[in-house]
XYZ file of C-alpha atoms in Angstrom:
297
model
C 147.007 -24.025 -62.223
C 150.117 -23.638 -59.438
C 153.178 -22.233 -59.444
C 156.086 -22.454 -56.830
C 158.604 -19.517 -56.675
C 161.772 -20.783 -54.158
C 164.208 -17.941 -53.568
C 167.084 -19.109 -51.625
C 169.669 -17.410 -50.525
C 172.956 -16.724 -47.610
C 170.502 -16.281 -44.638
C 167.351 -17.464 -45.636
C 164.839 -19.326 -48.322
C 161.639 -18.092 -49.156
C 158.383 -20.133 -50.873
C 155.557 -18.689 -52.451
C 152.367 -20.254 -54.690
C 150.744 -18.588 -56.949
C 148.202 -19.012 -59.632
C 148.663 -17.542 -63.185
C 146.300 -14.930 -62.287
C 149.409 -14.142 -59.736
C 146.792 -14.608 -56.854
C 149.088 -16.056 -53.661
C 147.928 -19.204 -52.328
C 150.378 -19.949 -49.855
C 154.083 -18.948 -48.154
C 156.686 -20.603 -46.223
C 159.967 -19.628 -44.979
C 163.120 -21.743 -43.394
C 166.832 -21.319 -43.172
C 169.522 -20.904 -45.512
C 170.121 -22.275 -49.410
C 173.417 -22.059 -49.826
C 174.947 -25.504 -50.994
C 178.804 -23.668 -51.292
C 178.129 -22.214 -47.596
C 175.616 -25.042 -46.250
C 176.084 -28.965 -46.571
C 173.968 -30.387 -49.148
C 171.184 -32.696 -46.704
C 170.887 -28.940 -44.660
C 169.947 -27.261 -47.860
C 167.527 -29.503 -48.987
C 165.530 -29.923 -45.553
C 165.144 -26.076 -45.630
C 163.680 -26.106 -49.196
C 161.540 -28.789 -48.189
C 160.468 -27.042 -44.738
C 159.562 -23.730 -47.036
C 157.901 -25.461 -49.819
C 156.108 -27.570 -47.350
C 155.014 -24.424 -44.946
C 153.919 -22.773 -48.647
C 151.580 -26.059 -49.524
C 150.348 -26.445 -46.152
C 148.764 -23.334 -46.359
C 145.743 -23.685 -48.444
C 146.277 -27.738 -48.447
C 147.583 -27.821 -51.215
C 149.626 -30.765 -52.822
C 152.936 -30.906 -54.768
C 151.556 -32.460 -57.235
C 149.129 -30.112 -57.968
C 152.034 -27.743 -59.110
C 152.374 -27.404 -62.681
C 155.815 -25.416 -62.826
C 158.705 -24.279 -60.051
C 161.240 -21.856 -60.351
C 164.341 -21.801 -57.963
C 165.986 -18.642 -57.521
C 169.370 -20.060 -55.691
C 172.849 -18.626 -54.930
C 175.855 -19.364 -57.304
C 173.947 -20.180 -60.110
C 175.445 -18.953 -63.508
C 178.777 -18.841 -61.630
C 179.821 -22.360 -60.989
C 179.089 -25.247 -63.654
C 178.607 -27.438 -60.784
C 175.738 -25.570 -59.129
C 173.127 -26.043 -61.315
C 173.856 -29.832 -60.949
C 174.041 -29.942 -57.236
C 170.254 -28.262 -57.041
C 169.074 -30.347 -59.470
C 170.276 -33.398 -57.487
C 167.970 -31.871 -54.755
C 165.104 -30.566 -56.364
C 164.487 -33.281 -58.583
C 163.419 -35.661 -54.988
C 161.029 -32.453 -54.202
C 159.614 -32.023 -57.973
C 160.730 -34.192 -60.275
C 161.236 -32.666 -63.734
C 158.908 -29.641 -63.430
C 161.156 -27.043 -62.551
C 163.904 -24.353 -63.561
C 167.187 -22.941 -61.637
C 168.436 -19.722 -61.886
C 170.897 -17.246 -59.819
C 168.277 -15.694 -57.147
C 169.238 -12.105 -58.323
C 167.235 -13.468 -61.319
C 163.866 -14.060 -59.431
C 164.427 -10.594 -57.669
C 164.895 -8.715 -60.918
C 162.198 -10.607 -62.057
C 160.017 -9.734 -59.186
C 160.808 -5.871 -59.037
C 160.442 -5.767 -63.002
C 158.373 -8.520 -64.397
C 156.729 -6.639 -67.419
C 159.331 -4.052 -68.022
C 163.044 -3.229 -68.444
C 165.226 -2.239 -64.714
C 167.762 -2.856 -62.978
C 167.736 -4.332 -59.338
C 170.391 -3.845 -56.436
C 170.215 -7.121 -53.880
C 171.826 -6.257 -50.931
C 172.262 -9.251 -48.258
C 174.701 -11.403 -47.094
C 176.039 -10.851 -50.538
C 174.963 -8.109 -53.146
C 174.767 -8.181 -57.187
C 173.055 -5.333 -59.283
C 170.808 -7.735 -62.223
C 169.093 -5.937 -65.262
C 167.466 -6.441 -68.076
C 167.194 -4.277 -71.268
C 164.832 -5.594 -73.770
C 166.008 -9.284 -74.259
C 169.780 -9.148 -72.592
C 170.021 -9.858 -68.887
C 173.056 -8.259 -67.076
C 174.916 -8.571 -64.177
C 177.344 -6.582 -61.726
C 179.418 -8.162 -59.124
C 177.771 -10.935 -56.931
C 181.357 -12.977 -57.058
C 180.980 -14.446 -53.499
C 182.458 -13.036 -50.065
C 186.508 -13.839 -51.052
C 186.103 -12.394 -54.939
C 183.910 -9.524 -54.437
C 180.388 -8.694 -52.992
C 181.414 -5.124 -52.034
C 178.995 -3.460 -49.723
C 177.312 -6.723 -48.816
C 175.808 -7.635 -45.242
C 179.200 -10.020 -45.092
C 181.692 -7.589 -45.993
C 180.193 -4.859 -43.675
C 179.853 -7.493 -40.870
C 183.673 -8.562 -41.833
C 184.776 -5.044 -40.937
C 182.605 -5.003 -37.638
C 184.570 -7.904 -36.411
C 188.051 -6.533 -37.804
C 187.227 -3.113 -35.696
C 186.172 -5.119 -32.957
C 189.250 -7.423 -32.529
C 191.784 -4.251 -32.859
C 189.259 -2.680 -30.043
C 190.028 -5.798 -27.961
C 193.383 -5.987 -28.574
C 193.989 -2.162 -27.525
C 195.340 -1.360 -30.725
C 192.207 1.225 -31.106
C 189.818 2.861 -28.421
C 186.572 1.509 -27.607
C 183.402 2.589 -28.870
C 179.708 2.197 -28.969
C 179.933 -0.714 -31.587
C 182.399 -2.676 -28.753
C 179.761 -2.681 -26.097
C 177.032 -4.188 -28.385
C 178.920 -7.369 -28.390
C 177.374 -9.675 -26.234
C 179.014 -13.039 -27.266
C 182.258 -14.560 -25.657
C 185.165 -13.646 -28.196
C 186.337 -17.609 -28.454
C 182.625 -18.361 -29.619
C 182.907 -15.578 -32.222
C 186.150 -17.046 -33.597
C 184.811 -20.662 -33.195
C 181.443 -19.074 -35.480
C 183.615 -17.549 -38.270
C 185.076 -20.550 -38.950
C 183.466 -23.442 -40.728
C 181.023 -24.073 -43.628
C 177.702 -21.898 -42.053
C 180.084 -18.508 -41.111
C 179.102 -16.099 -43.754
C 175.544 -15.940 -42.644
C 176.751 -15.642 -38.850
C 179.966 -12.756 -39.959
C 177.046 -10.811 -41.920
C 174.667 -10.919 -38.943
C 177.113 -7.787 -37.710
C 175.997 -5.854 -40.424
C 172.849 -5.039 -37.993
C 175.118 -4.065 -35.213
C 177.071 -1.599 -37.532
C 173.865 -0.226 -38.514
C 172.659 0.293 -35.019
C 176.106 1.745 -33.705
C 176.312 4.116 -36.959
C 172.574 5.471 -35.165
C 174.576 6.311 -32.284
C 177.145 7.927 -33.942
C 180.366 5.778 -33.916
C 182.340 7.030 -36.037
C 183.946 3.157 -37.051
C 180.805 2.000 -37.952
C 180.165 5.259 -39.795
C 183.188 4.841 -41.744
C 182.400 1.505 -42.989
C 178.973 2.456 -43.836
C 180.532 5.032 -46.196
C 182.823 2.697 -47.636
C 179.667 0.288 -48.019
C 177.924 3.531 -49.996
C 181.256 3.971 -52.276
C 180.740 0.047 -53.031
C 177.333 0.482 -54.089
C 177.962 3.486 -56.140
C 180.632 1.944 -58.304
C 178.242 -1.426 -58.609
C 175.280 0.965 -59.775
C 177.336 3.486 -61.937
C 179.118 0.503 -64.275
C 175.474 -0.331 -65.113
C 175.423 2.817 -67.428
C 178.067 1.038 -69.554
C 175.484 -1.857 -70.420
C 172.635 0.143 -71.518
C 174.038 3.700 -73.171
C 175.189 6.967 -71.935
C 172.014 8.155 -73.046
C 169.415 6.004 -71.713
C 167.454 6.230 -68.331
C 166.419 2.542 -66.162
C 164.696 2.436 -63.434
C 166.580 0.749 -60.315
C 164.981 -1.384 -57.139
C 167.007 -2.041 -54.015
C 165.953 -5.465 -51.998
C 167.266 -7.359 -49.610
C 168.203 -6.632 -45.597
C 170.671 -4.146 -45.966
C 167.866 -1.928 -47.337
C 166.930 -1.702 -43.311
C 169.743 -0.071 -42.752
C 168.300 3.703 -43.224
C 171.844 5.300 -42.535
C 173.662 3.041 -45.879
C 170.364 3.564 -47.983
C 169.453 7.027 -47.543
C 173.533 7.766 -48.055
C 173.139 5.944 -51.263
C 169.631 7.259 -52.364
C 171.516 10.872 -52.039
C 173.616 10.069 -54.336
C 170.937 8.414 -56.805
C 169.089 11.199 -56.996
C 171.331 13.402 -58.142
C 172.201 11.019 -61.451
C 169.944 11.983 -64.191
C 170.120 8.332 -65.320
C 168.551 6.756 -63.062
C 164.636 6.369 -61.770
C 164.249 4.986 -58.290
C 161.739 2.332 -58.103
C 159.483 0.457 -55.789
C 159.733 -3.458 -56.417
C 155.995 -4.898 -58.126
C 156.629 -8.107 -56.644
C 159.502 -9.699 -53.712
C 161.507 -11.909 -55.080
C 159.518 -15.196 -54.488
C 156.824 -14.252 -56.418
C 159.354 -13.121 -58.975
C 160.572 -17.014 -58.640
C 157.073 -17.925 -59.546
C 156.379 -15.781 -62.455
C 159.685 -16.938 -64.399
C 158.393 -20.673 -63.425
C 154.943 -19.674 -65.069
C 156.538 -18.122 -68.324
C 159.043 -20.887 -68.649
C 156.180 -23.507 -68.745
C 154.113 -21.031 -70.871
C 156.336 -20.714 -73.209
C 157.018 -16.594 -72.899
């Protein structure tokens, strides 16, 4: 018996099949998932691609899968989104599947037999937990509303810095002379329906400038930190003053080791909180809700 776990998100979508034994039987990865940032045919050829890559593996056919679970951006923030996937995924696997935000299929994967709390940090960021039977969230309100900290609003300020650098309105630093790209092509790329994924790409140059010191990308690193702290501490409102959860960080922006050893500082001086290692990515967390929906649990 199969399972598909799709977790789409900004940058990337990622397929995984599993058996309910949670034995893998096959991955697959393609480009973004995004149908408020992507155009709807784009989305839907990189499901296919990653489902596709995922059966190929062990040969292994889509109808052979019993259940699928979609972890996809925007869901259980716009009515229309759970529509517009369903359009899609109902061509790919007609009536055997369920849609949920992809924090859900993270939280899922860090925490699948236990109560927690995890902190995605991409292109966007949301902290998801679950106590007992309620499931929670904390920001995750899109690039123009909120998702402070994420790899978009760090790569945002890159490009702000940048432009003032260019202009002469600030010195030069490091940061300036990792830019290899023409400055019309970076305007032309931050306009138009595929930018966020392209502005949040700078998140990795901010990261490798605040190695070298630069004391812009520094400072937005610390503001990044202040983000996450606020995101993490209004989670003690949802489950009691009193009460300790354990808390995952996923997603890219835990590469950065200057952000996330800034923020694990601070974590471990809150008495609150118990860092955690993930059980499962976020795929596979995909999979297991599509295996206890169809179960039942």
């Amino acid at each position: 018996m199969y399972f598909l776990g799709v977790d789409g998100g900004g940058s990337k979508t990622e397929a995984v099949i599993i058996d309910e034994n949670l034995n893998i039987y096959g991955r697959g990865k393609s480009g973004p998932a995004d149908v408020f940032n992507s155009n709807k045919e784009t989305v839907k050829n990189n499901l296919i691609s990653a489902i596709n890559s995922a059966l190929d593996s062990k040969r292994i056919r889509i109808e052979d899968i019993r259940f699928g679970g979609f972890g996809l951006p925007a869901v259980g923030e716009l009515r229309e989104a759970i529509e517009i996937y369903s359009d899609i995924i109902k061509e790919i696997l007609p009536g055997r599947f369920i849609i949920f935000n992809d924090v859900r299929g993270a939280l899922e994967g860090a925490f699948p037999f236990e109560n927690g709390v995890v902190l995605l940090a991409g292109t966007g960021i949301m902290a998801m937990g679950k106590v007992n039977d309620e499931v929670f969230r904390i920001d995750g309100w899109g690039e123009h509303a909120g998702d402070c900290g994420s790899g978009y609003d760090i790569g945002r300020e890159c490009l702000r810095y940048i432009f003032k650098m260019y202009d002469g309105r600030i010195e030069k630093s490091y940061m300036y002379e990792l830019i290899k790209e023409d400055f019309e092509e970076i305007l032309r790329k931050t306009k138009g329906i595929n930018s966020r994924g392209y502005i949040a790409s700078y998140s990795k140059i901010v990261c490798e400038s605040a190695k070298n010191g630069d004391k812009f990308a520094l400072k937005i690193l610390e503001n990044a930190v202040e983000e996450w702290k606020l995101t993490v501490s209004a989670i003690r409102g949802r489950i009691g003053r009193n009460e300790k959860i354990k808390l995952a960080v996923v997603g890219g922006l835990k590469n950065c080791k200057i952000l996330y050893d800034k923020f694990l500082s601070w974590v471990r001086e809150q008495d609150w909180i118990v860092i955690a290692e993930p059980m499962y990515e976020p795929s596979i967390g995909c999979a297991i809700l599509a295996m206890k929906n169809y179960k039942g649990i």
